[in-house]
PDB file of C-alpha atoms and ligand atoms in Angstrom:
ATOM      1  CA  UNK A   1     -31.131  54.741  31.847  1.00  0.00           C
ATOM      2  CA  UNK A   2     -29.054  53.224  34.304  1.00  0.00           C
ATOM      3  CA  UNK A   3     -28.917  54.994  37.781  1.00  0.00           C
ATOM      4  CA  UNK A   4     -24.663  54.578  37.833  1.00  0.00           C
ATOM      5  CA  UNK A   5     -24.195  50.802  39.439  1.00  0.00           C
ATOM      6  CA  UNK A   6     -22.589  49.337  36.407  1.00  0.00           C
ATOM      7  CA  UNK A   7     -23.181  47.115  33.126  1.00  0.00           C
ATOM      8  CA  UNK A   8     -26.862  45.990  33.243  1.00  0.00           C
ATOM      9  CA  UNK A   9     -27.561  42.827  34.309  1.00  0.00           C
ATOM     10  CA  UNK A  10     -31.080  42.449  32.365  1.00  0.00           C
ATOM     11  CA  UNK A  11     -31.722  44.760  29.674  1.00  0.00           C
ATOM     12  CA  UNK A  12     -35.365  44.852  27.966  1.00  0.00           C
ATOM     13  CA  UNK A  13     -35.443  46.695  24.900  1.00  0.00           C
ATOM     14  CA  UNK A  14     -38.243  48.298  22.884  1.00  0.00           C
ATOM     15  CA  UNK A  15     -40.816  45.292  24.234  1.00  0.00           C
ATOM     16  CA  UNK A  16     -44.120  45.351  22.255  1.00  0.00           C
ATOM     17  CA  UNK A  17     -47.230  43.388  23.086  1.00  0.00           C
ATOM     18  CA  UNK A  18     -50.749  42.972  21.361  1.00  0.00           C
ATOM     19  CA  UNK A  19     -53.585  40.624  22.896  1.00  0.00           C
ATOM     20  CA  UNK A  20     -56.141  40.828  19.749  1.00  0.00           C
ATOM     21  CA  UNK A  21     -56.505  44.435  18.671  1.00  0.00           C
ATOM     22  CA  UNK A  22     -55.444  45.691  22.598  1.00  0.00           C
ATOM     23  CA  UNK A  23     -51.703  46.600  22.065  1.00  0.00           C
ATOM     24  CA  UNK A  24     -51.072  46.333  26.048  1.00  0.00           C
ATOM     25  CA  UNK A  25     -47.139  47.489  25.747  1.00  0.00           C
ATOM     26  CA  UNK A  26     -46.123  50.355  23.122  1.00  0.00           C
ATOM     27  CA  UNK A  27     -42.125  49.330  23.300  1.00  0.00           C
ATOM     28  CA  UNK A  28     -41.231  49.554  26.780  1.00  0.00           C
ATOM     29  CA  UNK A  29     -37.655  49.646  27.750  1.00  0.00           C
ATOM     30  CA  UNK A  30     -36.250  48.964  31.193  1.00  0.00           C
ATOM     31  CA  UNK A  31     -32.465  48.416  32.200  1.00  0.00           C
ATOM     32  CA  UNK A  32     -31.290  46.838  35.994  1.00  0.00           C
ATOM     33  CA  UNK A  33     -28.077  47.018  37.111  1.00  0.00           C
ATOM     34  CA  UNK A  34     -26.586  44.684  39.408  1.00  0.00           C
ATOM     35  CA  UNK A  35     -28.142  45.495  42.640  1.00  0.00           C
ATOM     36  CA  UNK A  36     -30.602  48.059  41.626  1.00  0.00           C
ATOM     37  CA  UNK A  37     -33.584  47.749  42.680  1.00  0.00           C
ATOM     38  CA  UNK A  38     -36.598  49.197  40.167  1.00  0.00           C
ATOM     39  CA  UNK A  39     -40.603  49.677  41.166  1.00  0.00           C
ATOM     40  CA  UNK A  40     -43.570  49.552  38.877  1.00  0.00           C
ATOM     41  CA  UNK A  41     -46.309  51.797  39.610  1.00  0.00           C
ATOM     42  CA  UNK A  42     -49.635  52.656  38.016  1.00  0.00           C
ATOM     43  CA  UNK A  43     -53.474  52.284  37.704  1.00  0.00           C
ATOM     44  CA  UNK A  44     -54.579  48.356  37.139  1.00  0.00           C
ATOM     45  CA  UNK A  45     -54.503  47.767  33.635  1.00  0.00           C
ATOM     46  CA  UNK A  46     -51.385  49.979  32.778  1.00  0.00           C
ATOM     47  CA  UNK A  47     -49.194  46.593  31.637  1.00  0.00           C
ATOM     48  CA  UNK A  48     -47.618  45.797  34.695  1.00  0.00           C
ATOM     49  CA  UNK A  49     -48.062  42.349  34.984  1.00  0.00           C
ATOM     50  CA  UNK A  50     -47.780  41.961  30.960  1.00  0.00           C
ATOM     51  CA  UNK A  51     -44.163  43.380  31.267  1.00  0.00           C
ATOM     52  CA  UNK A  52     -42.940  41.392  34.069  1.00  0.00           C
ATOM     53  CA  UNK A  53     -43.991  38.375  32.178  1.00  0.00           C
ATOM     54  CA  UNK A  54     -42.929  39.475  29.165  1.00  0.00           C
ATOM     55  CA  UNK A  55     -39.449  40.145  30.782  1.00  0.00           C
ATOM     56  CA  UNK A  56     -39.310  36.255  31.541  1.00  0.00           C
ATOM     57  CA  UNK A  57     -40.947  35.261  28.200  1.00  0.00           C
ATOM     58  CA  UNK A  58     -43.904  33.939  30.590  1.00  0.00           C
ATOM     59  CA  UNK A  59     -45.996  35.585  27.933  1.00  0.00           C
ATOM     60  CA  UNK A  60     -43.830  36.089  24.426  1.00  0.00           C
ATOM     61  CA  UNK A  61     -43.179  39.336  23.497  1.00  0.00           C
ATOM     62  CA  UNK A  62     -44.277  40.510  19.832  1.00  0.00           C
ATOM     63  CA  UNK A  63     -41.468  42.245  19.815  1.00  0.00           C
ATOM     64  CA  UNK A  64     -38.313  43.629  21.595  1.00  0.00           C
ATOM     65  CA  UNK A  65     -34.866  41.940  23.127  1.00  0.00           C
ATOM     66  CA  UNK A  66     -34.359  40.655  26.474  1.00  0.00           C
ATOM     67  CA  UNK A  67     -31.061  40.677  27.627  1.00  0.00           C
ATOM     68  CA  UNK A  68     -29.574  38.809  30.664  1.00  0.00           C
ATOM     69  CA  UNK A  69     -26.138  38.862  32.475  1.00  0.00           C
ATOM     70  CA  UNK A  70     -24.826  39.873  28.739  1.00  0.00           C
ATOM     71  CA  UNK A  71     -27.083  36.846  26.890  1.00  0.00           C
ATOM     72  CA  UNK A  72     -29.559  38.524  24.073  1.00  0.00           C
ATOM     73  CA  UNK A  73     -32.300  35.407  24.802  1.00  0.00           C
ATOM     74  CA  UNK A  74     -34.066  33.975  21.354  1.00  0.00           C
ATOM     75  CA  UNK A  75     -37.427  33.347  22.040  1.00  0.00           C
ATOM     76  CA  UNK A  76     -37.664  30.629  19.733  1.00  0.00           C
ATOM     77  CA  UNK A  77     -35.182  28.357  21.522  1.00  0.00           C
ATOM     78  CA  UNK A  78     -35.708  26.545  24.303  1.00  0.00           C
ATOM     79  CA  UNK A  79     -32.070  26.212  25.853  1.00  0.00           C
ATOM     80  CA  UNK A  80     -32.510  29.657  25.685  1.00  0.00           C
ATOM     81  CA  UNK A  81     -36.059  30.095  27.589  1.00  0.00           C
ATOM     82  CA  UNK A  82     -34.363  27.654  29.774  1.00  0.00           C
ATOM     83  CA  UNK A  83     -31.610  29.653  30.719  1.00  0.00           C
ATOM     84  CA  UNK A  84     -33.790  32.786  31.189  1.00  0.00           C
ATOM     85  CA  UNK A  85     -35.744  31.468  33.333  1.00  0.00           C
ATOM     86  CA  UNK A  86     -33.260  29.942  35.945  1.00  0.00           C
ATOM     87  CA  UNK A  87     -31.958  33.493  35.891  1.00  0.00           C
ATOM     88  CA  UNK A  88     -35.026  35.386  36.412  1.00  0.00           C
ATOM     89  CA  UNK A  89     -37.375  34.375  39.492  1.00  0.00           C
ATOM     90  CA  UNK A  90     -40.917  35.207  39.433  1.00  0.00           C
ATOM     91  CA  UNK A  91     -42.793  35.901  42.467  1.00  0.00           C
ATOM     92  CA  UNK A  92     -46.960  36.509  41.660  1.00  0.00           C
ATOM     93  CA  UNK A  93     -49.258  37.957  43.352  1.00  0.00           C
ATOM     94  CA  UNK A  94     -51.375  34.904  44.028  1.00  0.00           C
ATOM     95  CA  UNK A  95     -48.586  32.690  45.363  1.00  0.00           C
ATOM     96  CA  UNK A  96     -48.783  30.107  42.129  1.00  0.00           C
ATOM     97  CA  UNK A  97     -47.863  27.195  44.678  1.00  0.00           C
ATOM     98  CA  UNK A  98     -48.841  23.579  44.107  1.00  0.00           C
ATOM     99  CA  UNK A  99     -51.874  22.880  45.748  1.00  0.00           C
ATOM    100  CA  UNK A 100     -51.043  19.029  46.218  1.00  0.00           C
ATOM    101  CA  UNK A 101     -47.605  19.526  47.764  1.00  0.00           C
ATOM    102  CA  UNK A 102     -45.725  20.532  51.036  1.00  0.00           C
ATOM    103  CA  UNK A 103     -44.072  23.610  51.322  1.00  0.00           C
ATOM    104  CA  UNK A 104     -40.706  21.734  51.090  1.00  0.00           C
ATOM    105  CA  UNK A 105     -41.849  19.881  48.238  1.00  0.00           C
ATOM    106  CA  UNK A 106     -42.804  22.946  46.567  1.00  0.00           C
ATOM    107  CA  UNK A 107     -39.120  24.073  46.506  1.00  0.00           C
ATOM    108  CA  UNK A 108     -37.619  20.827  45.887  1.00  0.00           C
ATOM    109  CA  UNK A 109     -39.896  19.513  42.846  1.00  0.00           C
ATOM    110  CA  UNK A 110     -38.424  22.412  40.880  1.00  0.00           C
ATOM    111  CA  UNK A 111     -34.911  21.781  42.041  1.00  0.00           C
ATOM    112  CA  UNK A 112     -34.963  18.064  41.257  1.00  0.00           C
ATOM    113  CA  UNK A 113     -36.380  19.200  38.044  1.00  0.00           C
ATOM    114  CA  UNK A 114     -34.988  21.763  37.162  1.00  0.00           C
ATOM    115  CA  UNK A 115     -31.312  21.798  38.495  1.00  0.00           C
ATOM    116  CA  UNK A 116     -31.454  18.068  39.097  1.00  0.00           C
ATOM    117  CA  UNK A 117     -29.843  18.003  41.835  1.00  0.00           C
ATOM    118  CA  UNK A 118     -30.310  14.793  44.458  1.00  0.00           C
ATOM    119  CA  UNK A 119     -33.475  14.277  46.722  1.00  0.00           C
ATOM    120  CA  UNK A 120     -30.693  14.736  49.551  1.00  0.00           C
ATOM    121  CA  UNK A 121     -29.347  17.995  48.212  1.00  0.00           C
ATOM    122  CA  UNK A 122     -32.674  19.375  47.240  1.00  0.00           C
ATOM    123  CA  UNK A 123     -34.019  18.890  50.865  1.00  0.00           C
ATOM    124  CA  UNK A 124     -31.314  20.348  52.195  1.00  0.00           C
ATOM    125  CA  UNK A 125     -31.598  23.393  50.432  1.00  0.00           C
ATOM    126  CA  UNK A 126     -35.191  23.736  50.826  1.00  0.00           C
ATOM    127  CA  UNK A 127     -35.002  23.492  54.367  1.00  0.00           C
ATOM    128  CA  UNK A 128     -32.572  26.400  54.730  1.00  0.00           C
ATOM    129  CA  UNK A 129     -34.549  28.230  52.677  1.00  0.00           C
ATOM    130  CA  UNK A 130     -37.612  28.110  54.575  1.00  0.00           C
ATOM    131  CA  UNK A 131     -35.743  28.708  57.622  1.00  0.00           C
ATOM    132  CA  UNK A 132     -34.353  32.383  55.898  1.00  0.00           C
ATOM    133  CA  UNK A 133     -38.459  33.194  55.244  1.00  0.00           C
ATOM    134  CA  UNK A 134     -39.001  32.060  58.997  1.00  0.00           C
ATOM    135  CA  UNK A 135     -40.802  28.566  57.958  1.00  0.00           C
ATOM    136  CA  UNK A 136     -38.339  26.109  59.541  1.00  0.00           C
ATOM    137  CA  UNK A 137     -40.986  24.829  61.439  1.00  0.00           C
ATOM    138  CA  UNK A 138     -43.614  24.599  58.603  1.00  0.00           C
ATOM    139  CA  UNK A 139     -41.884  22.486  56.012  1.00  0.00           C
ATOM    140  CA  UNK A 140     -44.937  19.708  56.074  1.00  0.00           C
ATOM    141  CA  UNK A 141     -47.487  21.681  55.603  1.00  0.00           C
ATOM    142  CA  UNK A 142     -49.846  21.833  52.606  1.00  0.00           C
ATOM    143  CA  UNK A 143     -50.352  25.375  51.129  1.00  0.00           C
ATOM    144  CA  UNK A 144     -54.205  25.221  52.699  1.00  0.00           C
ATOM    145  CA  UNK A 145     -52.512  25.004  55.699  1.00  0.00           C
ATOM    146  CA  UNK A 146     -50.735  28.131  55.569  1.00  0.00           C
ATOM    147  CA  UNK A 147     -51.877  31.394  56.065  1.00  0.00           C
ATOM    148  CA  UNK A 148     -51.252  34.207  52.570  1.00  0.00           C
ATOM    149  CA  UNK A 149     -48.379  35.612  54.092  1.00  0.00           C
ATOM    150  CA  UNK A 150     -46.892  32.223  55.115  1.00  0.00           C
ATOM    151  CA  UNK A 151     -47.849  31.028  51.650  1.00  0.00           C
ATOM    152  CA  UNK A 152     -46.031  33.819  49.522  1.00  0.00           C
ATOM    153  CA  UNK A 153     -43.006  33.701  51.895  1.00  0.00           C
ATOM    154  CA  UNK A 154     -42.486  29.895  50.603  1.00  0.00           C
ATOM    155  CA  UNK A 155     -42.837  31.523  46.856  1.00  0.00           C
ATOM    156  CA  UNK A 156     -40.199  33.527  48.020  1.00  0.00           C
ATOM    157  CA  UNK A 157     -37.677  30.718  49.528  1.00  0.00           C
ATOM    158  CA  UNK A 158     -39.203  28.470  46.135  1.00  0.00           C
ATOM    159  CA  UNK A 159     -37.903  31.481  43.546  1.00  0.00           C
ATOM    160  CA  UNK A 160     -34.514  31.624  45.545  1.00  0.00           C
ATOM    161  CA  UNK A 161     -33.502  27.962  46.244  1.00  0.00           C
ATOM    162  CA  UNK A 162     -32.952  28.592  42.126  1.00  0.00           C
ATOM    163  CA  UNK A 163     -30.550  31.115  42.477  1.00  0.00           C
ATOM    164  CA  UNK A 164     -31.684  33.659  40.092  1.00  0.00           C
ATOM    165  CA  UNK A 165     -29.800  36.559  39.390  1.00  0.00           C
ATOM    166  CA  UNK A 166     -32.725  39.000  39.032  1.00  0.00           C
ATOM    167  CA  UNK A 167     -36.250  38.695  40.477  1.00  0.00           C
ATOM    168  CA  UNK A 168     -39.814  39.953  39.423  1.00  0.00           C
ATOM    169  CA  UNK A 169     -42.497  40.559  42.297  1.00  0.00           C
ATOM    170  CA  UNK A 170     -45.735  41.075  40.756  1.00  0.00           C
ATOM    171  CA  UNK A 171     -47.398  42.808  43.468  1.00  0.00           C
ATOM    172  CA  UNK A 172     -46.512  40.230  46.184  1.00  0.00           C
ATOM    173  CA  UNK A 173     -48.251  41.481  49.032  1.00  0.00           C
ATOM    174  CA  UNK A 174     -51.492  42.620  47.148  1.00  0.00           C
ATOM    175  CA  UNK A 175     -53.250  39.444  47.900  1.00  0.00           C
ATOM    176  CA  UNK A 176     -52.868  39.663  51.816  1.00  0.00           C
ATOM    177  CA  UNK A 177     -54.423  40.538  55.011  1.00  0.00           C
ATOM    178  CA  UNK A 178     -53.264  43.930  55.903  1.00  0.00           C
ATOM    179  CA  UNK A 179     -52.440  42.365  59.038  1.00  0.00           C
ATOM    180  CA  UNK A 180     -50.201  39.570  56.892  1.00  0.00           C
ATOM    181  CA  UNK A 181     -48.608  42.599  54.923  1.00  0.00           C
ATOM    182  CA  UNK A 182     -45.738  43.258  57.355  1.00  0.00           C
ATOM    183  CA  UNK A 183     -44.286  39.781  57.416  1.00  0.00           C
ATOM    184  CA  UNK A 184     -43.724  39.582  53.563  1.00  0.00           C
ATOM    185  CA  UNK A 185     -42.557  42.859  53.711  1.00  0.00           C
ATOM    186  CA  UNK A 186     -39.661  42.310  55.951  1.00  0.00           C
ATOM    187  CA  UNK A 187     -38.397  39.514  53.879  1.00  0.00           C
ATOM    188  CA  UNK A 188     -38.291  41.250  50.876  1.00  0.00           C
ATOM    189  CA  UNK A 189     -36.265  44.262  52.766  1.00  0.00           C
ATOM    190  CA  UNK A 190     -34.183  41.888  53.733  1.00  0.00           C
ATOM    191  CA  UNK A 191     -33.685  40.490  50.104  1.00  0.00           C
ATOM    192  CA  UNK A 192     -32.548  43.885  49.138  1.00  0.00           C
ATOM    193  CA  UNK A 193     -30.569  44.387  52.205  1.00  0.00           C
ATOM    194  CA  UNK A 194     -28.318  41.468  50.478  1.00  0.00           C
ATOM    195  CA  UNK A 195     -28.105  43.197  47.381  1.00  0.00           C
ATOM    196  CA  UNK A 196     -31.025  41.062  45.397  1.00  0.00           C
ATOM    197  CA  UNK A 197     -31.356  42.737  41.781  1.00  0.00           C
ATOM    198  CA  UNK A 198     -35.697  43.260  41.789  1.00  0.00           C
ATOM    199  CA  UNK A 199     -37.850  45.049  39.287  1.00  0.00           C
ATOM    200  CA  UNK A 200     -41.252  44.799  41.360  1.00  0.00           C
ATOM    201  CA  UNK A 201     -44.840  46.045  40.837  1.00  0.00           C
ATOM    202  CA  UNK A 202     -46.172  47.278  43.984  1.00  0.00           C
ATOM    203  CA  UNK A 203     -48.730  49.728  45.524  1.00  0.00           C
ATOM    204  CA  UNK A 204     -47.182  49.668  49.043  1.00  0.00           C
ATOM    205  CA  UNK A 205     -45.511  52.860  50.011  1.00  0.00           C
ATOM    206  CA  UNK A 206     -43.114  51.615  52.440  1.00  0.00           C
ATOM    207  CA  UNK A 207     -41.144  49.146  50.021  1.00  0.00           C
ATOM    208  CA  UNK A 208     -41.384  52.132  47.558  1.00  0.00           C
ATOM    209  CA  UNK A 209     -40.226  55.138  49.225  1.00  0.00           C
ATOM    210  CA  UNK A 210     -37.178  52.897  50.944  1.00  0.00           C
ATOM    211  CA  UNK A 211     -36.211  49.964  48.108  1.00  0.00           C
ATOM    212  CA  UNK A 212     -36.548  52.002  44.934  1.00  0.00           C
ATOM    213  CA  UNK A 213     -33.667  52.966  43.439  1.00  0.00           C
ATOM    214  CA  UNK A 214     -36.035  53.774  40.176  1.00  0.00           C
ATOM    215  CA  UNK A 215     -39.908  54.266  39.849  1.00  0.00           C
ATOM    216  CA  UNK A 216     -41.045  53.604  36.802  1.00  0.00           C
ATOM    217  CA  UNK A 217     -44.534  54.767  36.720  1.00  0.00           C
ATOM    218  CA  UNK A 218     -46.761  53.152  33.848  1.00  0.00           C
ATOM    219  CA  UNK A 219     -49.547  53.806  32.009  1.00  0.00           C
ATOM    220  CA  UNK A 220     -51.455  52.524  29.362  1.00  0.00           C
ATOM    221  CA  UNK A 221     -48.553  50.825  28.321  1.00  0.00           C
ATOM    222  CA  UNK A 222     -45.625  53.309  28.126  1.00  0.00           C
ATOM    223  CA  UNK A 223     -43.646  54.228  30.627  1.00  0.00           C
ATOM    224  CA  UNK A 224     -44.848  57.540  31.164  1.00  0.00           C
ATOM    225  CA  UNK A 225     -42.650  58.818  33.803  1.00  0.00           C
ATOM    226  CA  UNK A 226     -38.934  57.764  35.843  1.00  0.00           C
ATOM    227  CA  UNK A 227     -36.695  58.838  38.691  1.00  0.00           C
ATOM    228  CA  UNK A 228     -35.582  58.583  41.893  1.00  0.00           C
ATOM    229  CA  UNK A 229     -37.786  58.470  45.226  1.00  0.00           C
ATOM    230  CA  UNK A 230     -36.356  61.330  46.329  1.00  0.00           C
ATOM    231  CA  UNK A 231     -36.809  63.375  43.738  1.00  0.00           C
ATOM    232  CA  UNK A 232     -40.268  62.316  42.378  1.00  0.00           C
ATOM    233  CA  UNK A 233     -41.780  62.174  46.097  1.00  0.00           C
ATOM    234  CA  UNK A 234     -40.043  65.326  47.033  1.00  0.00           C
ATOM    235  CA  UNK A 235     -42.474  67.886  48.805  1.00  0.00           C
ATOM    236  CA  UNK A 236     -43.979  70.037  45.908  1.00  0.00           C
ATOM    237  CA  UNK A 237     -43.340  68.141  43.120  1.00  0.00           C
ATOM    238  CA  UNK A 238     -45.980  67.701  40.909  1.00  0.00           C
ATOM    239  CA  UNK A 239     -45.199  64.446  39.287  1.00  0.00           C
ATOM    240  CA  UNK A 240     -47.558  61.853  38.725  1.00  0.00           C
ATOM    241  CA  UNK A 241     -45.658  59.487  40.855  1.00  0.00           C
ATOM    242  CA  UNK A 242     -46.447  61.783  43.630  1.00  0.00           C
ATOM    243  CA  UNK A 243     -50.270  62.360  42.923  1.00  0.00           C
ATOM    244  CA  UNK A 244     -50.494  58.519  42.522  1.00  0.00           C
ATOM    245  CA  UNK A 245     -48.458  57.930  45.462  1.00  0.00           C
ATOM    246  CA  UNK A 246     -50.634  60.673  47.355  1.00  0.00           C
ATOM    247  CA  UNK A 247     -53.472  58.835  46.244  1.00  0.00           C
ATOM    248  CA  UNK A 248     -52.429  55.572  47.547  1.00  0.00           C
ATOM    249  CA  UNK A 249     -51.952  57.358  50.990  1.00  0.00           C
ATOM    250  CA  UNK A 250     -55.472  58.571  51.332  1.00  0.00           C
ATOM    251  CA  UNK A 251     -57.078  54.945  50.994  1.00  0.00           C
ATOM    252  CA  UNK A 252     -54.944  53.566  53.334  1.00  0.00           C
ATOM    253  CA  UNK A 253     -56.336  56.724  55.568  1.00  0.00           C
ATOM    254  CA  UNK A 254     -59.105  55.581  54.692  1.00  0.00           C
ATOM    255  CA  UNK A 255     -59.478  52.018  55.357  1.00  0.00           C
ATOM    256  CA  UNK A 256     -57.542  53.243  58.910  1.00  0.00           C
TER     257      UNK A 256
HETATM  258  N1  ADP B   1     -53.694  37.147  28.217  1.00  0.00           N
HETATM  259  C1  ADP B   1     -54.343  38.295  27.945  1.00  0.00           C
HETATM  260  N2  ADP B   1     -55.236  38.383  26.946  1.00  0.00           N
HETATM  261  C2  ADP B   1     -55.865  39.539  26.656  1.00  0.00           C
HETATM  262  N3  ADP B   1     -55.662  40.693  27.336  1.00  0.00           N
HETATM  263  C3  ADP B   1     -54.784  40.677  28.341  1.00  0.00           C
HETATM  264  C4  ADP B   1     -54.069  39.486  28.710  1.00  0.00           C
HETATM  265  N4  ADP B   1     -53.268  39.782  29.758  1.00  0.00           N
HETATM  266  C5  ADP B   1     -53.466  41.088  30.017  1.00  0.00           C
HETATM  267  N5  ADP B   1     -54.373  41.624  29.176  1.00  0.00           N
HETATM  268  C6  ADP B   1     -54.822  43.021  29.183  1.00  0.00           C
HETATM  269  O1  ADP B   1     -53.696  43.841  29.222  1.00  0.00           O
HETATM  270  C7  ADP B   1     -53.939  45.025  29.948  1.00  0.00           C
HETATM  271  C8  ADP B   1     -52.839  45.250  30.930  1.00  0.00           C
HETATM  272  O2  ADP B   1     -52.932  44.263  31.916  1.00  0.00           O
HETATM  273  P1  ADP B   1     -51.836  44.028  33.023  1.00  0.00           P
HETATM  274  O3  ADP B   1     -50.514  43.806  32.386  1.00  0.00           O
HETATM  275  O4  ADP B   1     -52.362  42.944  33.875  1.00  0.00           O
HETATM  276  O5  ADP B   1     -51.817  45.430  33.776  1.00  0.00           O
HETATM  277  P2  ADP B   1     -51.492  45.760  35.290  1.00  0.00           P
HETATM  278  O6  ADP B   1     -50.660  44.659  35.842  1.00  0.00           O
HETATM  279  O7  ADP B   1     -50.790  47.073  35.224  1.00  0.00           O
HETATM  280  O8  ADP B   1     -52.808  45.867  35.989  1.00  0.00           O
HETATM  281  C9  ADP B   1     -55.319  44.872  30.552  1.00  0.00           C
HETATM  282  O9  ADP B   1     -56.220  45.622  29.775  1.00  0.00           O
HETATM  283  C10 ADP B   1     -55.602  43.395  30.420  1.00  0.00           C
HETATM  284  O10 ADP B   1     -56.969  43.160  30.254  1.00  0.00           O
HETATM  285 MG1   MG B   2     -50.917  43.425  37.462  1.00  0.00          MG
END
């Protein structure tokens, strides 16, 4: 399943979910290599979000195996949830900053915490981060004080202060202005331009039809088709991805 960069970094195997009698994921598989870059598409309600957070035990799979950097993670310890996570960033759609801290607090509270490091150290860190996402000059603000794109772009510098190895984008710029679309764009192309591993859910076409190396379009749970950009966006083809994505064109025509 691997598109040819080497031994997988995260491997999810066979993942199954059930919320009451709704079985939301029907054992979905999905391998990254180091570097590769893979994008979830699909109608709302396909399992998107469930197998993002599935993939960093944010909600517990029923079943499956989550492999990362060569560790198979058990569920039921919490060294091991531990480790996953401070491999695997998360980036959501709606931000998930604290509301009752500065943007450089935001980053450092989970450094202290988390990596405990020093005050000194964790400032430091934060700072440069912020200044990478273009927020040098913002580090005292309060999240109401930012604007959506300023506020996800600190998610962004939050997730990477930690160093993850992999990171999930649950349709990150879904919750913007189309006018604040552009800036959280850029810093994710430049994320990839470094060589960040991603598996991201997204509707925009410009981080799809340049970042993926895979789409992985999803529905109803399954995986129901994969490939290359190129290939499932070529002229002609008739795949889903390309009706979907074809789709997703005309309401942007729309809304002009
Ligand atoms: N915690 C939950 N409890 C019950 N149902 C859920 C829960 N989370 C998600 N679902 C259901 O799972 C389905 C897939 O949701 P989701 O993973 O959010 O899809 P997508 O991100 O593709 O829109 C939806 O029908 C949703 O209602
Ligand atoms: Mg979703």
């Amino acid at each position: 399943m691997s598109t040819g960069k080497g031994n997988p970094i995260l491997r999810a195997s066979n993942i199954t979910k059930t919320f009451g009698n709704n079985t939301i994921l029907h054992g979905v598989s999905v391998e990254l290599a180091k570097g590769e870059i893979k994008i979830l598409i699909g109608s709302s309600g396909g399992g998107k979000s469930t197998l993002l957070q599935c993939i960093n035990c944010l909600v517990v799979p029923d079943s499956g195996e989550i492999e990362v950097d060569g560790m198979v993670i058990d569920i039921t310890k919490k060294k091991d949830l531990y480790r996953l996570r401070q491999q695997v960033g998360m980036i959501f759609q709606d931000f998930n900053l604290f509301d009752h801290l500065t943007a450089i607090d935001n980053i450092t509270i989970a450094l202290r915490k988390v990596k405990k490091i020093s005050r000194e150290q964790a400032t430091q860190r934060a700072r440069q981060e912020l200044e990478q996402v273009g927020l040098g000059d913002k580090q005292h603000l309060y999240p109401a004080q930012l604007s959506g794109g300023q506020k996800q772009r600190v998610a962004i510098a939050r997730a990477l202060a930690m160093d993850p190895k992999i990171l999930l984008l649950d349709e990150p710029t879904s919750a913007l202005d189309p006018t604040l679309v552009g800036e959280v764009i850029s810093v994710i192309k430049r994320l990839a331009a470094k060589g960040m591993t991603m598996i991201m859910a997204t509707h925009q076409m410009s981080l799809i039809s340049t970042l993926a190396d895979e789409i992985l379009f999803m529905e109803n749970g399954r995986i129901v088709e994969q490939g290359t950009p190129s290939v499932l966006l070529a002229k002609g083809n008739k795949s889903r991805t390309r009706g979907f994505c074809d789709s997703l064109n005309d309401l942007v025509g729309e809304e002009g």
